[in-house]
PDB file of C-alpha atoms and ligand atoms in Angstrom:
ATOM      1  CA  UNK Q 102       0.985   1.648   0.185  1.00  0.00           C
ATOM      2  CA  UNK Q 103       2.120  -1.795  -0.887  1.00  0.00           C
ATOM      3  CA  UNK Q 104      -0.162  -4.788  -1.154  1.00  0.00           C
ATOM      4  CA  UNK Q 105       0.508  -8.501  -1.557  1.00  0.00           C
ATOM      5  CA  UNK Q 106      -1.931 -10.550  -3.639  1.00  0.00           C
ATOM      6  CA  UNK Q 107      -1.758 -14.349  -3.201  1.00  0.00           C
ATOM      7  CA  UNK Q 108      -3.960 -15.809  -5.916  1.00  0.00           C
ATOM      8  CA  UNK Q 109      -3.339 -18.632  -8.390  1.00  0.00           C
ATOM      9  CA  UNK Q 110      -6.107 -17.703 -10.830  1.00  0.00           C
ATOM     10  CA  UNK Q 111      -4.158 -15.517 -13.214  1.00  0.00           C
ATOM     11  CA  UNK Q 112      -7.198 -13.621 -14.483  1.00  0.00           C
ATOM     12  CA  UNK Q 113      -8.388 -12.694 -11.013  1.00  0.00           C
ATOM     13  CA  UNK Q 114      -4.860 -11.742  -9.914  1.00  0.00           C
ATOM     14  CA  UNK Q 115      -4.342  -9.551 -12.988  1.00  0.00           C
ATOM     15  CA  UNK Q 116      -7.738  -7.900 -12.481  1.00  0.00           C
ATOM     16  CA  UNK Q 117      -6.886  -7.039  -8.866  1.00  0.00           C
ATOM     17  CA  UNK Q 118      -3.364  -5.853  -9.693  1.00  0.00           C
ATOM     18  CA  UNK Q 119      -4.495  -3.608 -12.524  1.00  0.00           C
ATOM     19  CA  UNK Q 120      -7.258  -2.051 -10.453  1.00  0.00           C
ATOM     20  CA  UNK Q 121      -5.067  -1.425  -7.433  1.00  0.00           C
ATOM     21  CA  UNK Q 122      -2.267   0.069  -9.511  1.00  0.00           C
ATOM     22  CA  UNK Q 123      -4.722   2.527 -10.990  1.00  0.00           C
ATOM     23  CA  UNK Q 124      -5.481   3.525  -7.408  1.00  0.00           C
ATOM     24  CA  UNK Q 125      -1.731   4.138  -6.929  1.00  0.00           C
ATOM     25  CA  UNK Q 126      -0.958   1.089  -4.785  1.00  0.00           C
ATOM     26  CA  UNK Q 127       2.199  -0.940  -5.349  1.00  0.00           C
ATOM     27  CA  UNK Q 128       1.209  -4.573  -5.886  1.00  0.00           C
ATOM     28  CA  UNK Q 129       3.110  -7.869  -5.717  1.00  0.00           C
ATOM     29  CA  UNK Q 130       1.374 -11.004  -6.998  1.00  0.00           C
ATOM     30  CA  UNK Q 131       2.388 -14.553  -6.085  1.00  0.00           C
ATOM     31  CA  UNK Q 132       0.596 -17.740  -7.112  1.00  0.00           C
ATOM     32  CA  UNK Q 133       0.971 -20.286  -4.347  1.00  0.00           C
ATOM     33  CA  UNK Q 134       0.700 -20.468  -0.572  1.00  0.00           C
ATOM     34  CA  UNK Q 135       4.351 -21.199   0.143  1.00  0.00           C
ATOM     35  CA  UNK Q 136       5.570 -18.234  -1.856  1.00  0.00           C
ATOM     36  CA  UNK Q 137       2.794 -16.087  -0.404  1.00  0.00           C
ATOM     37  CA  UNK Q 138       3.974 -16.907   3.076  1.00  0.00           C
ATOM     38  CA  UNK Q 139       7.613 -16.048   2.374  1.00  0.00           C
ATOM     39  CA  UNK Q 140       6.752 -12.783   0.605  1.00  0.00           C
ATOM     40  CA  UNK Q 141       4.509 -11.772   3.500  1.00  0.00           C
ATOM     41  CA  UNK Q 142       7.248 -12.495   6.020  1.00  0.00           C
ATOM     42  CA  UNK Q 143      10.028 -10.850   4.008  1.00  0.00           C
ATOM     43  CA  UNK Q 144       8.334  -7.577   3.151  1.00  0.00           C
ATOM     44  CA  UNK Q 145       6.411  -5.007   5.105  1.00  0.00           C
ATOM     45  CA  UNK Q 146       2.998  -4.936   3.386  1.00  0.00           C
ATOM     46  CA  UNK Q 147       0.178  -2.553   4.216  1.00  0.00           C
ATOM     47  CA  UNK Q 148      -2.380  -5.269   3.442  1.00  0.00           C
ATOM     48  CA  UNK Q 149      -2.528  -8.839   2.131  1.00  0.00           C
ATOM     49  CA  UNK Q 150      -5.213 -10.265  -0.173  1.00  0.00           C
ATOM     50  CA  UNK Q 151      -5.166 -14.019   0.303  1.00  0.00           C
ATOM     51  CA  UNK Q 152      -7.105 -16.613  -1.654  1.00  0.00           C
ATOM     52  CA  UNK Q 153      -8.111 -19.743   0.292  1.00  0.00           C
ATOM     53  CA  UNK Q 154      -7.810 -22.358  -2.475  1.00  0.00           C
ATOM     54  CA  UNK Q 155      -4.114 -22.239  -3.381  1.00  0.00           C
ATOM     55  CA  UNK Q 156      -1.529 -24.718  -4.634  1.00  0.00           C
ATOM     56  CA  UNK Q 157       1.122 -26.040  -2.214  1.00  0.00           C
ATOM     57  CA  UNK Q 158      -0.438 -24.588   0.941  1.00  0.00           C
ATOM     58  CA  UNK Q 159      -3.983 -23.326   1.384  1.00  0.00           C
ATOM     59  CA  UNK Q 160      -4.783 -19.786   2.437  1.00  0.00           C
ATOM     60  CA  UNK Q 161      -6.087 -20.734   5.873  1.00  0.00           C
ATOM     61  CA  UNK Q 162      -2.810 -22.505   6.716  1.00  0.00           C
ATOM     62  CA  UNK Q 163      -0.840 -19.546   5.393  1.00  0.00           C
ATOM     63  CA  UNK Q 164      -2.909 -17.158   7.482  1.00  0.00           C
ATOM     64  CA  UNK Q 165      -2.435 -19.198  10.641  1.00  0.00           C
ATOM     65  CA  UNK Q 166       1.327 -19.321  10.160  1.00  0.00           C
ATOM     66  CA  UNK Q 167       1.558 -15.614   9.343  1.00  0.00           C
ATOM     67  CA  UNK Q 168      -0.246 -14.730  12.538  1.00  0.00           C
ATOM     68  CA  UNK Q 169       2.002 -16.950  14.639  1.00  0.00           C
ATOM     69  CA  UNK Q 170       5.036 -15.451  12.882  1.00  0.00           C
ATOM     70  CA  UNK Q 171       3.831 -12.048  14.067  1.00  0.00           C
ATOM     71  CA  UNK Q 172       2.993 -10.576  10.644  1.00  0.00           C
ATOM     72  CA  UNK Q 173       0.721  -7.643  11.388  1.00  0.00           C
ATOM     73  CA  UNK Q 174      -0.526  -6.599   7.961  1.00  0.00           C
ATOM     74  CA  UNK Q 175      -4.326  -6.854   7.758  1.00  0.00           C
ATOM     75  CA  UNK Q 176      -5.532  -9.843   5.722  1.00  0.00           C
ATOM     76  CA  UNK Q 177      -8.515  -9.959   3.381  1.00  0.00           C
ATOM     77  CA  UNK Q 178      -9.452 -13.548   2.514  1.00  0.00           C
ATOM     78  CA  UNK Q 179     -10.946 -14.519  -0.831  1.00  0.00           C
ATOM     79  CA  UNK Q 180     -13.249 -17.513  -0.891  1.00  0.00           C
ATOM     80  CA  UNK Q 181     -14.330 -19.210  -4.081  1.00  0.00           C
ATOM     81  CA  UNK Q 182     -17.745 -20.308  -2.930  1.00  0.00           C
ATOM     82  CA  UNK Q 183     -19.958 -18.786  -0.341  1.00  0.00           C
ATOM     83  CA  UNK Q 184     -18.759 -21.295   2.229  1.00  0.00           C
ATOM     84  CA  UNK Q 185     -19.789 -20.449   5.763  1.00  0.00           C
ATOM     85  CA  UNK Q 186     -17.303 -22.982   7.087  1.00  0.00           C
ATOM     86  CA  UNK Q 187     -14.291 -21.366   5.353  1.00  0.00           C
ATOM     87  CA  UNK Q 188     -15.360 -17.938   6.466  1.00  0.00           C
ATOM     88  CA  UNK Q 189     -15.712 -18.949  10.094  1.00  0.00           C
ATOM     89  CA  UNK Q 190     -12.372 -20.771  10.018  1.00  0.00           C
ATOM     90  CA  UNK Q 191     -10.742 -17.769   8.390  1.00  0.00           C
ATOM     91  CA  UNK Q 192     -12.037 -15.287  10.916  1.00  0.00           C
ATOM     92  CA  UNK Q 193     -11.052 -17.679  13.721  1.00  0.00           C
ATOM     93  CA  UNK Q 194      -7.445 -17.831  12.596  1.00  0.00           C
ATOM     94  CA  UNK Q 195      -7.211 -14.058  12.326  1.00  0.00           C
ATOM     95  CA  UNK Q 196      -8.501 -12.841   8.963  1.00  0.00           C
ATOM     96  CA  UNK Q 197      -9.645  -9.228   9.167  1.00  0.00           C
ATOM     97  CA  UNK Q 198     -12.336  -9.628   6.534  1.00  0.00           C
ATOM     98  CA  UNK Q 199     -13.342 -11.875   3.638  1.00  0.00           C
ATOM     99  CA  UNK Q 200     -14.798 -11.469   0.191  1.00  0.00           C
ATOM    100  CA  UNK Q 201     -16.672 -14.090  -1.826  1.00  0.00           C
ATOM    101  CA  UNK Q 202     -15.790 -14.547  -5.491  1.00  0.00           C
ATOM    102  CA  UNK Q 203     -16.886 -13.239  -7.868  1.00  0.00           C
ATOM    103  CA  UNK Q 204     -16.741  -9.681  -6.573  1.00  0.00           C
ATOM    104  CA  UNK Q 205     -16.778  -6.206  -8.048  1.00  0.00           C
ATOM    105  CA  UNK Q 206     -13.486  -4.346  -7.863  1.00  0.00           C
ATOM    106  CA  UNK Q 207     -15.146  -1.439  -6.048  1.00  0.00           C
ATOM    107  CA  UNK Q 208     -16.195  -3.843  -3.320  1.00  0.00           C
ATOM    108  CA  UNK Q 209     -12.642  -5.104  -2.878  1.00  0.00           C
ATOM    109  CA  UNK Q 210     -11.308  -1.568  -2.787  1.00  0.00           C
ATOM    110  CA  UNK Q 211     -13.849  -0.467  -0.195  1.00  0.00           C
ATOM    111  CA  UNK Q 212     -13.024  -3.417   2.088  1.00  0.00           C
ATOM    112  CA  UNK Q 213      -9.288  -2.835   1.730  1.00  0.00           C
ATOM    113  CA  UNK Q 214      -9.592   0.830   2.586  1.00  0.00           C
ATOM    114  CA  UNK Q 215     -11.495  -0.003   5.740  1.00  0.00           C
ATOM    115  CA  UNK Q 216      -8.846  -2.552   6.756  1.00  0.00           C
ATOM    116  CA  UNK Q 217      -5.963  -0.202   6.175  1.00  0.00           C
ATOM    117  CA  UNK Q 218      -7.672   2.668   7.929  1.00  0.00           C
ATOM    118  CA  UNK Q 219      -8.249   0.474  10.949  1.00  0.00           C
ATOM    119  CA  UNK Q 220      -4.506   0.068  11.331  1.00  0.00           C
ATOM    120  CA  UNK Q 221      -3.953   3.815  11.255  1.00  0.00           C
ATOM    121  CA  UNK Q 222      -4.658   6.507  13.774  1.00  0.00           C
ATOM    122  CA  UNK Q 223      -7.844   7.789  12.192  1.00  0.00           C
ATOM    123  CA  UNK Q 224      -7.990  11.231  10.572  1.00  0.00           C
ATOM    124  CA  UNK Q 225      -8.919  10.616   6.966  1.00  0.00           C
ATOM    125  CA  UNK Q 226      -7.265  13.799   5.675  1.00  0.00           C
ATOM    126  CA  UNK Q 227      -3.486  13.684   6.132  1.00  0.00           C
ATOM    127  CA  UNK Q 228      -1.897  16.943   7.250  1.00  0.00           C
ATOM    128  CA  UNK Q 229       1.567  18.282   7.795  1.00  0.00           C
ATOM    129  CA  UNK Q 230       2.431  21.965   8.261  1.00  0.00           C
ATOM    130  CA  UNK Q 231       0.190  23.737   5.712  1.00  0.00           C
ATOM    131  CA  UNK Q 232       0.075  20.702   3.424  1.00  0.00           C
ATOM    132  CA  UNK Q 233      -2.942  18.430   3.316  1.00  0.00           C
ATOM    133  CA  UNK Q 234      -3.740  15.327   1.330  1.00  0.00           C
ATOM    134  CA  UNK Q 235      -7.206  13.866   1.056  1.00  0.00           C
ATOM    135  CA  UNK Q 236      -7.099  10.133   0.267  1.00  0.00           C
ATOM    136  CA  UNK Q 237     -10.752  10.221  -0.794  1.00  0.00           C
ATOM    137  CA  UNK Q 238     -10.275  12.829  -3.531  1.00  0.00           C
ATOM    138  CA  UNK Q 239      -6.483  12.277  -3.958  1.00  0.00           C
ATOM    139  CA  UNK Q 240      -5.980  16.037  -3.908  1.00  0.00           C
ATOM    140  CA  UNK Q 241      -3.114  17.766  -2.217  1.00  0.00           C
ATOM    141  CA  UNK Q 242      -3.240  21.342  -1.004  1.00  0.00           C
ATOM    142  CA  UNK Q 243      -0.342  23.510   0.037  1.00  0.00           C
ATOM    143  CA  UNK Q 244      -1.926  26.406   1.907  1.00  0.00           C
ATOM    144  CA  UNK Q 245      -4.750  27.410  -0.391  1.00  0.00           C
ATOM    145  CA  UNK Q 246      -3.044  26.139  -3.526  1.00  0.00           C
ATOM    146  CA  UNK Q 247      -4.400  22.927  -5.051  1.00  0.00           C
ATOM    147  CA  UNK Q 248      -1.753  20.589  -6.377  1.00  0.00           C
ATOM    148  CA  UNK Q 249      -2.329  17.885  -8.938  1.00  0.00           C
ATOM    149  CA  UNK Q 250      -0.371  14.681  -8.455  1.00  0.00           C
ATOM    150  CA  UNK Q 251       0.332  11.670 -10.635  1.00  0.00           C
ATOM    151  CA  UNK Q 252      -0.381   8.195  -9.280  1.00  0.00           C
ATOM    152  CA  UNK Q 253       3.191   7.625  -8.057  1.00  0.00           C
ATOM    153  CA  UNK Q 254       3.616  11.131  -6.694  1.00  0.00           C
ATOM    154  CA  UNK Q 255       0.449  10.614  -4.692  1.00  0.00           C
ATOM    155  CA  UNK Q 256       1.687   7.274  -3.326  1.00  0.00           C
ATOM    156  CA  UNK Q 257       5.032   8.791  -2.380  1.00  0.00           C
ATOM    157  CA  UNK Q 258       3.502  11.818  -0.674  1.00  0.00           C
ATOM    158  CA  UNK Q 259       1.031   9.647   1.209  1.00  0.00           C
ATOM    159  CA  UNK Q 260       3.867   7.506   2.527  1.00  0.00           C
ATOM    160  CA  UNK Q 261       5.844  10.581   3.649  1.00  0.00           C
ATOM    161  CA  UNK Q 262       2.780  12.037   5.342  1.00  0.00           C
ATOM    162  CA  UNK Q 263       2.165   8.827   7.240  1.00  0.00           C
ATOM    163  CA  UNK Q 264       5.727   8.975   8.556  1.00  0.00           C
ATOM    164  CA  UNK Q 265       6.446  12.623   9.429  1.00  0.00           C
ATOM    165  CA  UNK Q 266       9.712  13.595  11.179  1.00  0.00           C
ATOM    166  CA  UNK Q 267      11.113  10.152  10.504  1.00  0.00           C
ATOM    167  CA  UNK Q 268      14.178   9.664   8.326  1.00  0.00           C
ATOM    168  CA  UNK Q 269      13.109   7.352   5.509  1.00  0.00           C
ATOM    169  CA  UNK Q 270      15.797   5.531   3.582  1.00  0.00           C
ATOM    170  CA  UNK Q 271      15.525   5.159  -0.172  1.00  0.00           C
ATOM    171  CA  UNK Q 272      15.050   1.431   0.358  1.00  0.00           C
ATOM    172  CA  UNK Q 273      12.194   1.920   2.789  1.00  0.00           C
ATOM    173  CA  UNK Q 274      10.491   4.376   0.451  1.00  0.00           C
ATOM    174  CA  UNK Q 275      10.959   2.048  -2.525  1.00  0.00           C
ATOM    175  CA  UNK Q 276       9.535  -0.877  -0.569  1.00  0.00           C
ATOM    176  CA  UNK Q 277       6.350   0.971   0.253  1.00  0.00           C
ATOM    177  CA  UNK Q 278       5.743   2.842  -2.964  1.00  0.00           C
ATOM    178  CA  UNK Q 279       7.044   0.487  -5.647  1.00  0.00           C
ATOM    179  CA  UNK Q 280       6.535  -3.258  -6.097  1.00  0.00           C
ATOM    180  CA  UNK Q 281       8.892  -6.235  -6.247  1.00  0.00           C
ATOM    181  CA  UNK Q 282       9.976  -5.456  -9.803  1.00  0.00           C
ATOM    182  CA  UNK Q 283      11.548  -2.226  -8.556  1.00  0.00           C
ATOM    183  CA  UNK Q 284      15.248  -2.011  -9.445  1.00  0.00           C
ATOM    184  CA  UNK Q 285      17.102  -0.676  -6.416  1.00  0.00           C
ATOM    185  CA  UNK Q 286      20.037   0.357  -8.604  1.00  0.00           C
ATOM    186  CA  UNK Q 287      18.015   3.126 -10.220  1.00  0.00           C
ATOM    187  CA  UNK Q 288      17.487   6.599  -8.838  1.00  0.00           C
ATOM    188  CA  UNK Q 289      13.715   6.504  -9.274  1.00  0.00           C
ATOM    189  CA  UNK Q 290      13.105   7.532  -5.665  1.00  0.00           C
ATOM    190  CA  UNK Q 291      15.217  10.671  -6.089  1.00  0.00           C
ATOM    191  CA  UNK Q 292      13.549  11.461  -9.382  1.00  0.00           C
ATOM    192  CA  UNK Q 293      10.081  11.291  -7.835  1.00  0.00           C
ATOM    193  CA  UNK Q 294      11.145  13.245  -4.765  1.00  0.00           C
ATOM    194  CA  UNK Q 295      12.266  15.970  -7.177  1.00  0.00           C
ATOM    195  CA  UNK Q 296       8.896  15.875  -8.955  1.00  0.00           C
ATOM    196  CA  UNK Q 297       7.137  16.230  -5.625  1.00  0.00           C
ATOM    197  CA  UNK Q 298       9.413  19.036  -4.499  1.00  0.00           C
ATOM    198  CA  UNK Q 299       8.746  21.019  -7.637  1.00  0.00           C
ATOM    199  CA  UNK Q 300       5.022  20.755  -6.921  1.00  0.00           C
ATOM    200  CA  UNK Q 301       4.762  21.185  -3.166  1.00  0.00           C
ATOM    201  CA  UNK Q 302       7.986  22.885  -2.033  1.00  0.00           C
ATOM    202  CA  UNK Q 303       9.601  24.926  -4.787  1.00  0.00           C
ATOM    203  CA  UNK Q 304       7.219  27.868  -4.846  1.00  0.00           C
ATOM    204  CA  UNK Q 305       6.729  28.017  -1.098  1.00  0.00           C
ATOM    205  CA  UNK Q 306       8.999  29.656   1.476  1.00  0.00           C
ATOM    206  CA  UNK Q 307       8.696  26.831   4.013  1.00  0.00           C
ATOM    207  CA  UNK Q 308      10.363  23.683   2.696  1.00  0.00           C
ATOM    208  CA  UNK Q 309       9.089  20.414   4.140  1.00  0.00           C
ATOM    209  CA  UNK Q 310      10.884  17.681   2.178  1.00  0.00           C
ATOM    210  CA  UNK Q 311      14.484  17.538   3.378  1.00  0.00           C
ATOM    211  CA  UNK Q 312      17.397  15.459   2.151  1.00  0.00           C
ATOM    212  CA  UNK Q 313      19.410  13.472   4.660  1.00  0.00           C
ATOM    213  CA  UNK Q 314      22.680  13.122   2.824  1.00  0.00           C
ATOM    214  CA  UNK Q 315      23.677   9.556   2.055  1.00  0.00           C
ATOM    215  CA  UNK Q 316      20.554   8.174   3.756  1.00  0.00           C
ATOM    216  CA  UNK Q 317      17.255   9.356   2.335  1.00  0.00           C
ATOM    217  CA  UNK Q 318      14.577  11.894   3.103  1.00  0.00           C
ATOM    218  CA  UNK Q 319      12.576  13.315   5.962  1.00  0.00           C
ATOM    219  CA  UNK Q 320       9.350  15.296   6.091  1.00  0.00           C
ATOM    220  CA  UNK Q 321      10.140  18.118   8.485  1.00  0.00           C
ATOM    221  CA  UNK Q 322       8.801  21.595   9.203  1.00  0.00           C
ATOM    222  CA  UNK Q 323      11.583  24.039  10.036  1.00  0.00           C
TER     223      UNK Q 323
HETATM  224 CA1  LIG C 499      -7.517 -20.165  -6.048  1.00  0.00          CA
END
């Protein structure tokens, strides 16, 4: 899951980025409204955290333009003061939720999870064949065998499980699991697919992660 943070206060942005990365999200941070808008339109984010008071273009303007450009990622607005007016304006132009600064990280995380769940079809535990992944506990199970995953392995497996039977290119996978600093020339995606395979496929007769030569990978039960 990849998240865009548009926030000019460096401390707040760093605090959000660090926290989200520990939760295995890929995070891009930009510091003004104009850049925020172009990042949001260029990439396919799973959620956007948007501050209202921003240089160059304020968050409410950005939000309005994103909605008319058809960007569908849920948006969580950050407001500096507890301003009823900003909140109402924000919700009117299509914000999915708002949070007043200062906030506890846990609060932000809880709101984000609700927003992202809303966009998905529901079942909290992700399942495919005899594999299951519980986002709440971050545990994977293959049959009755519990599998421990690193932060990136978890993010990768979650993305695959949300897109079963669909051929995912390396680029698509990289875009959802890694952030903007990802170097597309590297073979990081293949390396992590191999890590995952050794944990959830290698010792089991039914293989579910399949290579599509020259393209990418597909989660398939054969
Ligand atoms: Ca600000």
